[in-house]
Coordinates of C-alpha atoms in Angstrom, one line a residue:
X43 CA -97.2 -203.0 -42.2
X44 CA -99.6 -203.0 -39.2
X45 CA -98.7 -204.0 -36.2
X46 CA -101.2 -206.0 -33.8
X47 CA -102.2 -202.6 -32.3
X48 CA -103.3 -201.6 -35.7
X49 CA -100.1 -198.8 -35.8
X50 CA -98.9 -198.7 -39.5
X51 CA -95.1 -199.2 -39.2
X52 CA -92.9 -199.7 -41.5
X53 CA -90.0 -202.4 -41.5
X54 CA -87.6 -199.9 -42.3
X55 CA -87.3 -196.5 -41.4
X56 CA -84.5 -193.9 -42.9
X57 CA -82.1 -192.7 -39.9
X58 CA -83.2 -195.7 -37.9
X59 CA -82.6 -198.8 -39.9
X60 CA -84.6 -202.4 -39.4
X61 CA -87.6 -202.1 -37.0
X62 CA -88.5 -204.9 -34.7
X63 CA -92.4 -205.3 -34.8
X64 CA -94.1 -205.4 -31.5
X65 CA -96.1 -208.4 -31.0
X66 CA -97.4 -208.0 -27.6
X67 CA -96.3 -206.5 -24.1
X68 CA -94.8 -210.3 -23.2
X69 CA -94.3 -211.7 -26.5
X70 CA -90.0 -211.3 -26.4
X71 CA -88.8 -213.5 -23.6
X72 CA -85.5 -214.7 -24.6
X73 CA -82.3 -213.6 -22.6
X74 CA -79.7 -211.2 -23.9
X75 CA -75.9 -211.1 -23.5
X76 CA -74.8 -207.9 -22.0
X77 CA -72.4 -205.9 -23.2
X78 CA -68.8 -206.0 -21.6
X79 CA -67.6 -203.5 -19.3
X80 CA -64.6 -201.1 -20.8
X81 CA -62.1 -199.8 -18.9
X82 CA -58.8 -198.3 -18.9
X83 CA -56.0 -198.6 -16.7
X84 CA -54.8 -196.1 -14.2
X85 CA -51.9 -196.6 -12.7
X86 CA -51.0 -194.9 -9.2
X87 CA -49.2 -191.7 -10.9
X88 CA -52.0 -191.2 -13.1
X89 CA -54.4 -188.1 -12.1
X90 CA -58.0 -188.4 -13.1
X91 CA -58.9 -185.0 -11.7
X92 CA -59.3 -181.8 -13.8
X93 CA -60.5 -177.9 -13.3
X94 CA -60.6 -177.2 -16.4
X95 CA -63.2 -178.3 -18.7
X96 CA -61.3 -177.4 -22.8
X97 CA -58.5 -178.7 -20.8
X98 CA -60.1 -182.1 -20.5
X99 CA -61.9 -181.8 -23.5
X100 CA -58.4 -181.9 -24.8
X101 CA -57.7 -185.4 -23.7
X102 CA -61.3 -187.4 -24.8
X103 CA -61.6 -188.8 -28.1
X104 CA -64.1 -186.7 -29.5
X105 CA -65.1 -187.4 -33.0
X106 CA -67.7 -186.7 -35.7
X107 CA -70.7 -189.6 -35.1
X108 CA -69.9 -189.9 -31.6
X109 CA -72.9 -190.8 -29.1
X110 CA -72.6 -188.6 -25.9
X111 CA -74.4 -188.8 -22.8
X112 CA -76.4 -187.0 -19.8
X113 CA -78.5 -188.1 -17.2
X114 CA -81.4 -185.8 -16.2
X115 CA -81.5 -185.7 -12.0
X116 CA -81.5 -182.1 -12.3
X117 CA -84.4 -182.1 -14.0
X118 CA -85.1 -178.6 -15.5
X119 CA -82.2 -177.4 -13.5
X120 CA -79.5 -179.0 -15.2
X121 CA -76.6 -177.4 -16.7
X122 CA -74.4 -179.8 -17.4
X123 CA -75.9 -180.8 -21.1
X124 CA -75.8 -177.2 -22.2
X125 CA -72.0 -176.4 -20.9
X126 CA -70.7 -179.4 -22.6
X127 CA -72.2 -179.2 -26.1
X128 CA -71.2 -175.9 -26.2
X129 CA -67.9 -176.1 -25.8
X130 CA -67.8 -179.6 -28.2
X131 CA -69.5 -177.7 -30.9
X132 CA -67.3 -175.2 -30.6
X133 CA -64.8 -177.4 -31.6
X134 CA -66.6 -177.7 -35.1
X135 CA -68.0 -181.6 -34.5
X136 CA -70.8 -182.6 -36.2
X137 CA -73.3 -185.5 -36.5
X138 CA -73.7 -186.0 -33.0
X139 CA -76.3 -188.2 -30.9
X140 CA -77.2 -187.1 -28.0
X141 CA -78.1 -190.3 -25.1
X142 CA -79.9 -188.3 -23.1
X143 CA -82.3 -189.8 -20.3
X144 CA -85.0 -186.7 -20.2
X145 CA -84.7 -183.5 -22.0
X146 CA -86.2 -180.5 -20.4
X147 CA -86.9 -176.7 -21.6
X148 CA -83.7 -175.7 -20.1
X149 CA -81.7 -178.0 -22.5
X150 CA -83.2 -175.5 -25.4
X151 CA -79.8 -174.9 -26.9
X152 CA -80.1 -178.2 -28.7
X153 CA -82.4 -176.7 -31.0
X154 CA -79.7 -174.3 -32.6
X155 CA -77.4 -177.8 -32.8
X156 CA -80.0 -179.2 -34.2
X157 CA -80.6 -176.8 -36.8
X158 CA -77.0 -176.9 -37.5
X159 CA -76.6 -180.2 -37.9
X160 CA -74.3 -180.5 -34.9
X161 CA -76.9 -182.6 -32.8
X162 CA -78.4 -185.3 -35.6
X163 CA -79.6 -188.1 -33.2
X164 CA -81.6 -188.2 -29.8
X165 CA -82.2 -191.1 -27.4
X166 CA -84.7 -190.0 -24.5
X167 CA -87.3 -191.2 -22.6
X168 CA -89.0 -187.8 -21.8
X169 CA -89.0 -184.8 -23.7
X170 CA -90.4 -181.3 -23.4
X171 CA -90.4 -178.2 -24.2
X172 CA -88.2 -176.0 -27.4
X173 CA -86.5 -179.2 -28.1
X174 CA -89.6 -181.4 -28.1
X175 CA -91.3 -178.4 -30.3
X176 CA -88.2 -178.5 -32.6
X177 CA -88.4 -182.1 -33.6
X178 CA -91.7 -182.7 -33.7
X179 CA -91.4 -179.5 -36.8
X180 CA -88.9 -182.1 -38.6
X181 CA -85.8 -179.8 -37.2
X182 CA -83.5 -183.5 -35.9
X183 CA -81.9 -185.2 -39.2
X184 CA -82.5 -188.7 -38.2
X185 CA -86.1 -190.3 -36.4
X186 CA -85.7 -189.9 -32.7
X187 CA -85.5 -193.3 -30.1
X188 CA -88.3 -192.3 -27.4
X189 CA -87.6 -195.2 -25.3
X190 CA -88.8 -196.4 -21.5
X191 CA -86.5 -196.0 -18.4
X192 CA -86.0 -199.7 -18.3
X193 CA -85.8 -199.9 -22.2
X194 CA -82.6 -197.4 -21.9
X195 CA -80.7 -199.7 -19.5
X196 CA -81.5 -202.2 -22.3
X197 CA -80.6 -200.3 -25.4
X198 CA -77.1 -199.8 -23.8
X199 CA -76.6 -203.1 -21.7
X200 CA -77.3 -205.2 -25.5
X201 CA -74.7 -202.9 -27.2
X202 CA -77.9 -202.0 -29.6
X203 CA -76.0 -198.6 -28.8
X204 CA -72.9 -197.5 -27.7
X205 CA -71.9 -194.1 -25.3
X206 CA -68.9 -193.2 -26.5
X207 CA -68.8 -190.5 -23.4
X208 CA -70.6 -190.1 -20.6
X209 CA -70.7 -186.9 -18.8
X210 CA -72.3 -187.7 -15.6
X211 CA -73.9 -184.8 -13.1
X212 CA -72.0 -185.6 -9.8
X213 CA -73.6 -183.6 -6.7
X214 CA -70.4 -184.7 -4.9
X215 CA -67.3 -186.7 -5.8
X216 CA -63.8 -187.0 -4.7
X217 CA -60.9 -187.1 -6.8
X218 CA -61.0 -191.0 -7.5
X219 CA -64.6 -190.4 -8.5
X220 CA -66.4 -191.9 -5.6
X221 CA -69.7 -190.6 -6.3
X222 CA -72.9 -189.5 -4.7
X223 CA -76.1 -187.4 -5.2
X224 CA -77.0 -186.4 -1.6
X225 CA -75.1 -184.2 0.0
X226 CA -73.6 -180.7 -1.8
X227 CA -75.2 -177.4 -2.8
X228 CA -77.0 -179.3 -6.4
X229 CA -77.9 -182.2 -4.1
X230 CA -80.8 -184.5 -6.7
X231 CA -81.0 -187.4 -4.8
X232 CA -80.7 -190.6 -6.4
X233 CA -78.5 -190.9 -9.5
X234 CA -80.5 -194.2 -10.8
X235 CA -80.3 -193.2 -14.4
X236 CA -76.1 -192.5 -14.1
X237 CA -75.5 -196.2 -13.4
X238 CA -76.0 -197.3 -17.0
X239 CA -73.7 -194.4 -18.5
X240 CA -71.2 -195.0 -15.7
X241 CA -71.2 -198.9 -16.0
X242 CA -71.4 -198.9 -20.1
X243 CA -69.8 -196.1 -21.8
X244 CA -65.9 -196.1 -23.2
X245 CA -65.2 -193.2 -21.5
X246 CA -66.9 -191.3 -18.5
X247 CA -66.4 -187.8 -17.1
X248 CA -67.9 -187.2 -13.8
X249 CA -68.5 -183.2 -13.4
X250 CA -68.9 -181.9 -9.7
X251 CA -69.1 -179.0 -7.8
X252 CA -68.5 -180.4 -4.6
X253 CA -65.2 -182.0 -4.8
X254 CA -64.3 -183.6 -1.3
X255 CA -61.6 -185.4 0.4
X256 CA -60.8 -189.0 -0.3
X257 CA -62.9 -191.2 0.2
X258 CA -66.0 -189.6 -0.4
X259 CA -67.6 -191.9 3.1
X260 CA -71.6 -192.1 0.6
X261 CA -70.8 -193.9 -2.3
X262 CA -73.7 -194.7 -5.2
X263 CA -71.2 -195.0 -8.2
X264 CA -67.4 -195.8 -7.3
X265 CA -63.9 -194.9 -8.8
X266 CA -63.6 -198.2 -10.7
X267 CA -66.9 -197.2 -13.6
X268 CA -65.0 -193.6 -13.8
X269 CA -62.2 -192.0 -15.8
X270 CA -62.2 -188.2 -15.0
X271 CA -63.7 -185.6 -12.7
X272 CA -64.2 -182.4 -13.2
X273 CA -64.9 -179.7 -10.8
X274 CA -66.8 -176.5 -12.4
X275 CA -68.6 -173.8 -10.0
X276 CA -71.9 -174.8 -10.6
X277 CA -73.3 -178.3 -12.4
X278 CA -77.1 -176.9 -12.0
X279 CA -80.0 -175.6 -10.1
X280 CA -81.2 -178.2 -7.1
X281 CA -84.7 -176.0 -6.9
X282 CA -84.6 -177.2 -11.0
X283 CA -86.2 -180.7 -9.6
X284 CA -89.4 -179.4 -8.7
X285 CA -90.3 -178.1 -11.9
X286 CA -93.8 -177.7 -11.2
X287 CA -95.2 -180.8 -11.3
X288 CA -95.2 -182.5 -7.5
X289 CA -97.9 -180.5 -6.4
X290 CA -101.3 -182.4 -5.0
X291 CA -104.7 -180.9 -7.4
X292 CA -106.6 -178.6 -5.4
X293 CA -109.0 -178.6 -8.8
X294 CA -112.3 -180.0 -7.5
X295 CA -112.5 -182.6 -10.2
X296 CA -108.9 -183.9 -9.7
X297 CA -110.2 -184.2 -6.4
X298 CA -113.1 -186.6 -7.2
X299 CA -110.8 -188.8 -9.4
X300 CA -109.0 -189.0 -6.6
X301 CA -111.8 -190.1 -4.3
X302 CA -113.0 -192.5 -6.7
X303 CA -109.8 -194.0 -7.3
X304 CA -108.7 -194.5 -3.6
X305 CA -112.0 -196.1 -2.8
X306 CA -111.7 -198.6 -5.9
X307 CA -108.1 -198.9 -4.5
X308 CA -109.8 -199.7 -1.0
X309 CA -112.3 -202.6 -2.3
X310 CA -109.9 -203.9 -5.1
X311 CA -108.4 -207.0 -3.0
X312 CA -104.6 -204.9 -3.5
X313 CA -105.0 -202.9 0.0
X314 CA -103.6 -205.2 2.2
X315 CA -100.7 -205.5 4.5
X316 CA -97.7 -206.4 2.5
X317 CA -99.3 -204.0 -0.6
X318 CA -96.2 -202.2 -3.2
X319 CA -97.1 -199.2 -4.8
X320 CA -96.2 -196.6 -7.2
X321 CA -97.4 -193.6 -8.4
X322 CA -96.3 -190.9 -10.7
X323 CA -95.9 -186.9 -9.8
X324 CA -99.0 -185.9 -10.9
X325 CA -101.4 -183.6 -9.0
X326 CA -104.3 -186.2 -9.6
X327 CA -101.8 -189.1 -8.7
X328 CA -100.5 -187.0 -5.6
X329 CA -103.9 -186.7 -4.3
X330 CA -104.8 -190.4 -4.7
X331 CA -101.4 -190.8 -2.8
X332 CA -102.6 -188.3 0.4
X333 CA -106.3 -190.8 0.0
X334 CA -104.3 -193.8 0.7
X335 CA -102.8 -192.6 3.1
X336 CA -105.4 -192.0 5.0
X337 CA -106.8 -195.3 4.0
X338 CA -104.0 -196.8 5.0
X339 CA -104.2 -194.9 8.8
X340 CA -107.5 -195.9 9.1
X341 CA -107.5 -199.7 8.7
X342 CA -103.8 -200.1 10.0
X343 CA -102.2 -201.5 6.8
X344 CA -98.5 -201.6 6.3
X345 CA -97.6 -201.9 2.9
X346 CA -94.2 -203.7 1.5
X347 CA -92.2 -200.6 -0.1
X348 CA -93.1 -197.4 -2.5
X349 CA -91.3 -196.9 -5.8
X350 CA -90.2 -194.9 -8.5
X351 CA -89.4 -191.4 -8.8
X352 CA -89.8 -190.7 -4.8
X353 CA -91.8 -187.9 -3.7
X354 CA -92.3 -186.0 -0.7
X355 CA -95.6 -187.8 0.0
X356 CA -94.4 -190.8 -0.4
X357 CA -91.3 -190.4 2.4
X358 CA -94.3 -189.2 4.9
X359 CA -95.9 -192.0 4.4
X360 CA -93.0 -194.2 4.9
X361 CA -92.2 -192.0 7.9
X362 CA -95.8 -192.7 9.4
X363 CA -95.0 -196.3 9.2
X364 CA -96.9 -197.3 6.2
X365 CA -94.0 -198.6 3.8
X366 CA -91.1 -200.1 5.6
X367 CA -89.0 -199.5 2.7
X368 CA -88.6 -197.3 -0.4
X369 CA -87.2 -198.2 -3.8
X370 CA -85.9 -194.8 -5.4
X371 CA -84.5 -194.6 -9.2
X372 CA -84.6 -190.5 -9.2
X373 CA -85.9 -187.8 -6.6
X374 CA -88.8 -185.5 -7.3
X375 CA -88.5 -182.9 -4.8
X376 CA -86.2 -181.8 -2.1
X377 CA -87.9 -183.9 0.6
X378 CA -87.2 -186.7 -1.4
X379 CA -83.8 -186.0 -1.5
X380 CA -83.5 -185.1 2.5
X381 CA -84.6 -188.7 2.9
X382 CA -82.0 -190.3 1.0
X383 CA -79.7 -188.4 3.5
X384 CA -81.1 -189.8 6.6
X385 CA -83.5 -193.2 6.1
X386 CA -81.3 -196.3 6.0
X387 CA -84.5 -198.1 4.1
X388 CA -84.8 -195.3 1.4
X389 CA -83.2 -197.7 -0.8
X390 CA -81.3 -195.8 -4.1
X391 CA -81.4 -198.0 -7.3
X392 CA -80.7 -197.9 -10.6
X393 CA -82.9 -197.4 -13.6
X394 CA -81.8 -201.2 -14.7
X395 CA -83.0 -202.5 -11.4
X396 CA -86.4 -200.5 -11.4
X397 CA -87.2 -201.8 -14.8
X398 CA -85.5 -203.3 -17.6
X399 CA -87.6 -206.3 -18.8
X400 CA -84.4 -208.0 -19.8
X401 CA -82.5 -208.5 -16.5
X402 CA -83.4 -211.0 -14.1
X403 CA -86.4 -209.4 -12.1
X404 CA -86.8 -205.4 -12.5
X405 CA -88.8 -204.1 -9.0
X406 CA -91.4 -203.1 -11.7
X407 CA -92.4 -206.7 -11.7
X408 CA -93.0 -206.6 -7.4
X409 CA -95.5 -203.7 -7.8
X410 CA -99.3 -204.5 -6.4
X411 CA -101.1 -201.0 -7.6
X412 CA -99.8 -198.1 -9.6
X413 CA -101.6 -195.1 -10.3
X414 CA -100.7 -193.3 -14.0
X415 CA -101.7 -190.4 -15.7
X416 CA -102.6 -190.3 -19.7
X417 CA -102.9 -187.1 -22.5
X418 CA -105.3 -189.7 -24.4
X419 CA -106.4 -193.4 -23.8
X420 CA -108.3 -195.2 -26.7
X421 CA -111.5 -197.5 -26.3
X422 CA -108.8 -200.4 -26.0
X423 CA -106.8 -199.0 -23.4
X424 CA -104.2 -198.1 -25.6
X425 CA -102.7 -195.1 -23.9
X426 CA -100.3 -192.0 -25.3
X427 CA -98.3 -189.7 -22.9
X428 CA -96.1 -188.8 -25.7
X429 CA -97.5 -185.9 -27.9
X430 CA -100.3 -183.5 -27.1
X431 CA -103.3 -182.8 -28.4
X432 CA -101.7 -180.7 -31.2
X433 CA -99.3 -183.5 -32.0
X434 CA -96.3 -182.4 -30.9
X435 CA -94.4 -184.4 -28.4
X436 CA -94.7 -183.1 -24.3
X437 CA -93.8 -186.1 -22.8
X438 CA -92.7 -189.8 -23.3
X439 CA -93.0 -193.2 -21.7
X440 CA -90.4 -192.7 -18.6
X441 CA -91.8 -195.5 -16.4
X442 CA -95.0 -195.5 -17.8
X443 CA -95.1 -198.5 -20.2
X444 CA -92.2 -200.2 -17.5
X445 CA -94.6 -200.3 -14.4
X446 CA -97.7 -200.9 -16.6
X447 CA -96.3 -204.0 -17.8
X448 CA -95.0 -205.0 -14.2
X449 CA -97.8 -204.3 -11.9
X450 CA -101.3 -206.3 -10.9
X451 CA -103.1 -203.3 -11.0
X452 CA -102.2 -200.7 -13.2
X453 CA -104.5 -197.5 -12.9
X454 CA -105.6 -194.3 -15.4
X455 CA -106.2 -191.6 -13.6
X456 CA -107.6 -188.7 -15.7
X457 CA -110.4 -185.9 -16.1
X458 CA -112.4 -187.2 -18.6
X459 CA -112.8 -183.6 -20.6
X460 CA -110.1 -180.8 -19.8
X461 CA -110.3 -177.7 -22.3
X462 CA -113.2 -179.1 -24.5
X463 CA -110.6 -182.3 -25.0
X464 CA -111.9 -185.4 -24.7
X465 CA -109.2 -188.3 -22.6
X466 CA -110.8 -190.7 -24.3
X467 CA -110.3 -191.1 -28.0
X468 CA -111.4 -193.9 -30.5
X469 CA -107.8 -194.0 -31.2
X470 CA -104.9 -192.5 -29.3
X471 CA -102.6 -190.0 -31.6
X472 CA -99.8 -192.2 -30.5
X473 CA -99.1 -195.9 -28.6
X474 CA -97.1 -194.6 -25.6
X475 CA -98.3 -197.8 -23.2
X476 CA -100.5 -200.8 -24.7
X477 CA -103.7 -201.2 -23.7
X478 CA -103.2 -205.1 -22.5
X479 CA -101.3 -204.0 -19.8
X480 CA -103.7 -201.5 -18.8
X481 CA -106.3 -202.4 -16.0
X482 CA -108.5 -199.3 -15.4
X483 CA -109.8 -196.0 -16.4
X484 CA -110.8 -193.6 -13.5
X485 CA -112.8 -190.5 -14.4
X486 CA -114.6 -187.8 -12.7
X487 CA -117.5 -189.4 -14.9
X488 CA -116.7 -193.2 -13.8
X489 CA -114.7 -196.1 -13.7
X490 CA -114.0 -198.7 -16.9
X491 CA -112.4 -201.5 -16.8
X492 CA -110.5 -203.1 -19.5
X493 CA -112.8 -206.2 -20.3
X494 CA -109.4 -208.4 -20.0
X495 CA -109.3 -208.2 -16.5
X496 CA -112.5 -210.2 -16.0
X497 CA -111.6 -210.6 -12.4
X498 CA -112.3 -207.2 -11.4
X499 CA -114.9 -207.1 -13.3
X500 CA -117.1 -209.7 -11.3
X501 CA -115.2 -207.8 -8.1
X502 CA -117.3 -204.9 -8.8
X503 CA -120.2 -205.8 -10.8
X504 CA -122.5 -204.6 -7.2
X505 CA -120.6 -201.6 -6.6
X506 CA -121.9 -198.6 -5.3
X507 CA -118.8 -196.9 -7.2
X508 CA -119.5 -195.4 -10.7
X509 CA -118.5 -198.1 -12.8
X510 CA -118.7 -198.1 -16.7
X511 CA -117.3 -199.0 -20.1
X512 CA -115.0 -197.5 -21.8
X513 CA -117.2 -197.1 -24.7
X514 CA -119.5 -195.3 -22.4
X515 CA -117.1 -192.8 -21.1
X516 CA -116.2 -192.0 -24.9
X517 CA -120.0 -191.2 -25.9
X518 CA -120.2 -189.0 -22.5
X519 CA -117.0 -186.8 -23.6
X520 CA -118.7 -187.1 -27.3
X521 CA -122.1 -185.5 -25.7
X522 CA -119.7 -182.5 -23.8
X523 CA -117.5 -181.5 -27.0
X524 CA -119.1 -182.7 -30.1
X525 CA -116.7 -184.3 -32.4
X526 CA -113.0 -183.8 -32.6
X527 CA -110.9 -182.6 -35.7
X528 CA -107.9 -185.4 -36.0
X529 CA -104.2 -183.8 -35.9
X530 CA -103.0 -183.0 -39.6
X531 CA -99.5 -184.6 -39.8
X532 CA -97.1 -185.0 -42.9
X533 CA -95.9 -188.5 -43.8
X534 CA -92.5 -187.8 -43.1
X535 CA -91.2 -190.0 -39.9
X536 CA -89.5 -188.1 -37.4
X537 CA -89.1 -190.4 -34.6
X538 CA -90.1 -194.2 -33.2
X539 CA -91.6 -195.3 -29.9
X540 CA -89.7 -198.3 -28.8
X541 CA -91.6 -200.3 -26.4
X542 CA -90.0 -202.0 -23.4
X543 CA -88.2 -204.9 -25.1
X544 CA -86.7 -202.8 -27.9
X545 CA -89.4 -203.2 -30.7
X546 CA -91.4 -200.4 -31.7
X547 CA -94.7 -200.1 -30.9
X548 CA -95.6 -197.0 -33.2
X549 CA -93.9 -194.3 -34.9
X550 CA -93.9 -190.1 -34.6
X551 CA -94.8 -187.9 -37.7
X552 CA -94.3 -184.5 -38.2
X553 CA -96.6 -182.0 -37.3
X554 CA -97.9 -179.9 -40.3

């Protein structure tokens, strides 16, 4: 059937089961029961600390089907996914789900269990790279869950699916498994994406390579959630974080997007003392960020708190006293993480807290502006920043869809052509964020703003800034590129978008 978006989706999908229709960004608002904690008893003899990790493998329940976890601090640095499935397929199970928060192209050993049926189930709310190539090509058995941030608290919180293991990425831990990501040699920051594993699945393992004394005096995630620690020599690459994406655009249209969108920022009604804000890691976003701040100097405005994935630009701003405070869910670079070290108000929080729509006020929902980036945006906002312009996923919803939906102003930011591709799109390949939680398109070409938010509309009707419709922008990329060839897929389905609240707002096929 069609959804309101217009997204043909089936009530039923093989490997997934009974799909939930979306009906709208706010349409679900009844209250869930959460799942009850599990835990086992330790007694004071017991010993919850191991060195060796087919030593401890020996003592889990590992089974055929089983759902194991990972979170992704590490980023493209990570080991910890890779040394575990090894050593469980090794061990000859099969039919495994991996629950992991973001996959990244050093996790490209799944591919092989994929292949061999050894890995037939992903949850993620990011992925790139060999394994995002490798599903999109049909290679996973069953559809995979791209999810949001929020959405994955959810997903395990309802008990719509269970962790049978967790194996969490502990930058330093004592023996109890006192937990924290700040301080050791693979220091990532915050570990706001472990709390749900740690809180919610039967068993959890907690692998370090900093093992200190007892009690560990910085504690995120305490002894009580976990069962085992491990210590191995290395649990990843710190430098991993980075990965290439926390740099501000020096490109001279990223630039202008940048101006434009500061200075529609500036005369929005949002800049004003008291102001929250997010934005994501992008160059174009990063340069809107160093605007602000300038903005910000200029007119002496203190804003309420900064969110998200904390950056390095972000902490100098809180430094030059423009936030008081900072809510962090993970850390983008390593001046990110240095601040969660040493800035009392560089407040650590987990991914359920930043933005699950079903708990009792996510920090999404506190949010004034946030600035986003898009592969594709459609005449009705619609936006994708799941698969590419060949089709194949790069991406996913992280907190894309989750601060969308919780913010008063939620801005594209975007060159309107890049490589003879068109932003713009009559229709997007796939519903990543919907359009009615959308406010504004900014290109190098001009602003549109979604005809919903009428307010803004009257705002800026005299502006001297570039303003347009949407439908405009699209017949100025039509004029630079001609038309566009649409993506070839097969019908086969090989993974669902859920939206925030768990249904599914469109669906993945596979890439001829």
């Amino acid at each position: 059937m069609r959804n309101i978006l217009g997204r043909d989706i089936p009530d039923y999908i093989e490997g997934y089961g009974d799909v939930k229709q979306y009906q709208g960004a706010f349409a679900d608002t009844k209250g869930i029961i959460k799942k009850d904690f599990t835990f086992k008893k330790i007694i004071p003899t017991d010993n919850k600390l191991y060195r060796d990790l087919n030593a401890l493998l020996d003592k889990l329940p590992l089974k055929n089907g089983m759902t194991v976890s990972f979170h992704h601090h590490l980023r493209n640095g990570d080991y910890i996914l890779n040394l575990v499935m090894k050593e469980i397929a090794k061990r000859g199970y099969k039919d495994i789900t991996i629950a992991a928060s973001s996959i990244f192209p050093c996790h490209s050993p799944l591919v092989e269990l994929m292949e061999k049926e050894i890995v037939t189930g992903i949850y993620a709310a990011y992925i790139s790279g060999p394994v995002a190539e490798a599903i999109s090509h049909g290679k996973l058995k069953k559809p995979v869950v791209m999810h949001t941030h929020g959405g994955r608290a959810r997903i395990f919180e309802t008990g719509e699916a269970k962790i049978d293991i967790a194996f969490l990425a502990a930058p330093t831990s004592d023996e109890y498994g006192n937990l924290n990501g700040v301080h050791g040699k693979s220091a990532c920051g915050a570990l706001g994406y472990a709390h749900t594993d740690a809180e919610l699945a039967e068993v959890v393992v907690a692998i370090t390579d900093n093992l200190v004394e007892y009690p560990n005096t910085v504690i995120e995630i305490n002894q009580t959630l976990i069962d085992y620690v491990l210590v191995i020599d290395e649990i990843g690459n710190p430098k991993g974080i980075v990965s290439g994406t926390t740099q501000i655009t020096k490109n001279p249209i990223g630039l202008k997007v940048a101006s434009l969108t500061s200075k529609f920022i500036e005369n929005s009604g949002y800049l004003k003392n008291g102001m929250s804000f997010q934005t994501g890691a992008g160059g174009i976003s990063l340069a809107v960020a160093a605007e602000l701040k300038e903005i910000m100097k200029r007119k002496e405005i203190c804003g309420s708190f900064a969110s998200g994935g904390i950056t390095g630009y972000i902490v100098d701003m809180y430094k030059e006293g423009l936030f008081k405070a900072l809510f962090d869910v993970q850390c983008f670079d390593l001046k990110a993480i240095e601040s969660t070290k040493v800035n009392k108000e560089h407040i650590r929080m987990s991914a359920s807290m930043y933005a699950n729509s079903n708990n009792k006020g996510a920090v999404v929902n506190k949010l004034d502006v946030v600035i986003l980036g898009a592969t594709e945006i459609d005449t009705n906002f619609n936006v994708n920043v799941t698969t590419g312009s060949n089709g194949v996923i790069m991406g996913g919803s992280g907190g894309h869809s989750d601060t969308a939906a919780g913010s008063k102003l939620c801005i594209i930011v975007s060159q309107l052509v890049n490589a003879r591709i068109s932003v713009v799109k009559d229709k997007v390949t796939t519903v990543t964020t919907p359009g009615e939680t959308v406010d504004v398109l900014v290109t190098e070409k001009g602003i549109a703003i979604n005809p919903l938010r009428k307010d803004l509309i009257e705002k800026f009707k005299n502006s001297n800034l570039p303003i347009k419709t949407i439908d405009e922008l699209r017949e100025i990329a039509k004029t630079l590129i001609g038309n566009e060839e649409e993506i070839p897929f097969e019908d086969k389905i090989i993974g669902v978008v859920q939206y925030r609240d768990g249904s599914i707002i469109d669906t993945l096929k596979m890439v001829k």
